[in-house]
Each structure stands twice: as structure tokens, then as C-alpha cells.
PDB file of C-alpha atoms in Angstrom:
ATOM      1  CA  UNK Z   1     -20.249  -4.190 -78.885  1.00 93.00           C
ATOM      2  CA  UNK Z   2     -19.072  -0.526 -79.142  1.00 93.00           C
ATOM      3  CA  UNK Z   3     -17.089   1.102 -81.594  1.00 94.00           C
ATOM      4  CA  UNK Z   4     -14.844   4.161 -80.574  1.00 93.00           C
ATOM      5  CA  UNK Z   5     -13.600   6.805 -82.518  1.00 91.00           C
ATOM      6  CA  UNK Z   6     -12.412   9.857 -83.012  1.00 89.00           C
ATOM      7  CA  UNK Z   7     -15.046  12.821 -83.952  1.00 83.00           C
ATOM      8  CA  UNK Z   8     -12.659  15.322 -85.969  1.00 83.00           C
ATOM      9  CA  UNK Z   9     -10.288  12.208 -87.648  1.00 83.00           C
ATOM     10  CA  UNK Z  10     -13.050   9.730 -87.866  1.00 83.00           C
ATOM     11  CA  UNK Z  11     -10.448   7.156 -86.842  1.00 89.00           C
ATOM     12  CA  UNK Z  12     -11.486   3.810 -85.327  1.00 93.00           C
ATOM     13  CA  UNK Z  13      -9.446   3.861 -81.934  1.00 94.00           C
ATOM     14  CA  UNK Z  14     -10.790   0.957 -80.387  1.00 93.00           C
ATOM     15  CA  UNK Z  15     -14.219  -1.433 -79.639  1.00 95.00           C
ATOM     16  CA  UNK Z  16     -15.090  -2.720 -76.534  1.00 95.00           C
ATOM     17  CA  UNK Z  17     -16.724  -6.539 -77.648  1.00 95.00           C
ATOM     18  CA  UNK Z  18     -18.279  -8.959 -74.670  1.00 94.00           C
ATOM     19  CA  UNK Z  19     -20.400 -12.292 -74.978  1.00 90.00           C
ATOM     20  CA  UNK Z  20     -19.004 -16.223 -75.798  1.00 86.00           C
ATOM     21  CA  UNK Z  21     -18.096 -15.038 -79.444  1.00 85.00           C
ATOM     22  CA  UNK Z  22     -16.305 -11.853 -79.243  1.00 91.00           C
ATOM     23  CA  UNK Z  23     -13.024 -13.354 -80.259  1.00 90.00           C
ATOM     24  CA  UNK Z  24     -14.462 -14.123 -83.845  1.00 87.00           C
ATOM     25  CA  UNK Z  25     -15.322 -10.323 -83.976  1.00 91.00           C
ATOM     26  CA  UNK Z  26     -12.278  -8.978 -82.213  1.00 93.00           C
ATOM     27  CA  UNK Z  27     -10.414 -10.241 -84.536  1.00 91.00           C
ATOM     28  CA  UNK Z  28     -12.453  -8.504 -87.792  1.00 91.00           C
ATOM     29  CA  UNK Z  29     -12.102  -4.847 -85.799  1.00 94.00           C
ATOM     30  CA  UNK Z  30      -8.424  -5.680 -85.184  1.00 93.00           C
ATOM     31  CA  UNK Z  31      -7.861  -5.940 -89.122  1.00 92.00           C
ATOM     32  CA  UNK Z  32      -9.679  -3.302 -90.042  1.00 93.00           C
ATOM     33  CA  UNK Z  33      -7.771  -1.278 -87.378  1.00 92.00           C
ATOM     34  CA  UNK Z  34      -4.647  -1.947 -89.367  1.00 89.00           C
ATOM     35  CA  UNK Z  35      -5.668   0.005 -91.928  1.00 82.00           C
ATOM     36  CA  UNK Z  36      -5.704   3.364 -92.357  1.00 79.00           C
ATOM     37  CA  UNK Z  37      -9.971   3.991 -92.697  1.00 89.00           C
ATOM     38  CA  UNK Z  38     -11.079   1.227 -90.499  1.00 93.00           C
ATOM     39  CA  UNK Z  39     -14.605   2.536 -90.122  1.00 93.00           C
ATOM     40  CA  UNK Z  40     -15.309   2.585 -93.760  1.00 92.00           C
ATOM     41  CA  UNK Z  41     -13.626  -0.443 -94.568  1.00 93.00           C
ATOM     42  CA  UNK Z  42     -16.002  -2.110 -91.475  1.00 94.00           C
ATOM     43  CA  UNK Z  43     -19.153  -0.304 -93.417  1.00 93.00           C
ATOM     44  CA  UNK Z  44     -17.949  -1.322 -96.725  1.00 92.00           C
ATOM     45  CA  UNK Z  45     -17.505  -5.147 -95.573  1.00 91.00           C
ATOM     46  CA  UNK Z  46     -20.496  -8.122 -96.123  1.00 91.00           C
ATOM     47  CA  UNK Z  47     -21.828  -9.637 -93.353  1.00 90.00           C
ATOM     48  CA  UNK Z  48     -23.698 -13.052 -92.819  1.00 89.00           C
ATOM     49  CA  UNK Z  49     -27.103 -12.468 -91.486  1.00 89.00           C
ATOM     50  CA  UNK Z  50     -28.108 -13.351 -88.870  1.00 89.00           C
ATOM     51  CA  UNK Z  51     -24.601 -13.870 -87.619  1.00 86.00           C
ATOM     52  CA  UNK Z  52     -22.757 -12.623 -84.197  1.00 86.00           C
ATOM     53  CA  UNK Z  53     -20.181 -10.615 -87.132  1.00 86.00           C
ATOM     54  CA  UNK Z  54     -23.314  -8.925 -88.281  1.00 92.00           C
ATOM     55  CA  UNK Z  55     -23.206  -6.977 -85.230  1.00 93.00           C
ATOM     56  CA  UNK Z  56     -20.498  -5.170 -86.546  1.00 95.00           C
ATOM     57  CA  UNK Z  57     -22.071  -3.330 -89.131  1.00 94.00           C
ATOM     58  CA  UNK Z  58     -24.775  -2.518 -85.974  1.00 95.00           C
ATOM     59  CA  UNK Z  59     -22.327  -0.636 -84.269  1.00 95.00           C
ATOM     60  CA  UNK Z  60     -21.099   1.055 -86.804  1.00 95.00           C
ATOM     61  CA  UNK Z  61     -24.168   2.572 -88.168  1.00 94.00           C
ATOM     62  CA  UNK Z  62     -24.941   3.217 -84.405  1.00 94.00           C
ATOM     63  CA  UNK Z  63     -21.787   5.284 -84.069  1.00 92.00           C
ATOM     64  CA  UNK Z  64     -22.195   7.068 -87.197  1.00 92.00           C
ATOM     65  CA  UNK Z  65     -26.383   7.838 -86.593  1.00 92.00           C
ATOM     66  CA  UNK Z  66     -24.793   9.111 -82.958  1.00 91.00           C
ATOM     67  CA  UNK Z  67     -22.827  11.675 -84.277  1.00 89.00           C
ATOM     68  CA  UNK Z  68     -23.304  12.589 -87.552  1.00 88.00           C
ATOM     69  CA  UNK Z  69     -20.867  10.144 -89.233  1.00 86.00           C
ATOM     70  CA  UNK Z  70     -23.161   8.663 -91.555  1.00 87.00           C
ATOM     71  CA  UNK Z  71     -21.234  10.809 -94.916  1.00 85.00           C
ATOM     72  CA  UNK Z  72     -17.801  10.139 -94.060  1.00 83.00           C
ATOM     73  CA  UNK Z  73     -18.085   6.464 -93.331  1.00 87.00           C
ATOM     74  CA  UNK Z  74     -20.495   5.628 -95.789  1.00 85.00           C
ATOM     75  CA  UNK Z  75     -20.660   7.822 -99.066  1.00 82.00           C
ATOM     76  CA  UNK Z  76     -18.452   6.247-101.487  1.00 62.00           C
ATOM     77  CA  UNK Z  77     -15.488   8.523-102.321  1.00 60.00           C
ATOM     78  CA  UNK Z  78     -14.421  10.978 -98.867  1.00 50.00           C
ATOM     79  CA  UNK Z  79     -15.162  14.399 -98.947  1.00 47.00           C
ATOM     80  CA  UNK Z  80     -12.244  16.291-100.539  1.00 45.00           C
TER      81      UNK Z  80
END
């Protein structure tokens, strides 16, 4: 699974999801894509562990670690 976004928005613009179960988490990024802070609402969701879904909360602390995303996606109110 891997999470893309956009650096200076920090807008979820799309994931790239392989393996037998991918539909199950296709489908979770598609929601959160409709709304308007997908990333945080994907950090802010609860997983099942160990579960295939789990590995969406992976990826997303992967992409924020990666490039210094970690505040905007998970501190609790956004930066004003």
C-alpha cells in the first residue's frame, strides 16, 4: 500500500493498494478521499489489529515520517 499526497496541501490524491484484500481497503481510502482532510481522518480512524485495514494507518504514518507530515496529520486541531 502507498498513500499519495500532496506536500504543500497535505491532500490525499490517491493510494496505490495490491494483494487478495485490497478491495476491503480501497474502499476505506476512497471514503476518506471524499472528504475534505482525508489523511487525518485515515490517522484519526481505529483499526483492528492485526488486520489487512491496519495497514492503513502503516502507510500513513510512513508518509507522514517521510516528509515531515507527522504535525499536520496528526496533532489534534491544524495549525492556524
Amino acid at each position: 500500500m502507498r498513500l499519495i499526497a500532496d506536500l504543500d496541501s497535505g491532500k490525499l490524491l490517491g493510494a496505490e493498494i495490491v494483494g487478495s484484500q485490497a478491495g476491503d481497503s480501497i474502499e476505506l481510502v476512497a471514503q476518506a478521499m471524499s472528504s475534505g482532510d482525508a489523511l487525518r481522518s485515515l490517522a484519526a480512524a481505529s483499526y483492528n489489529h492485526p488486520a489487512r485495514g491496519e495497514e492503513i494507518l502503516n502507510a500513513v504514518e510512513t508518509l507522514a515520517s517521510k516528509w515531515g507530515m507527522s504535525g499536520a496529520i496528526f496533532d489534534r486541531e491544524p495549525d492556524a
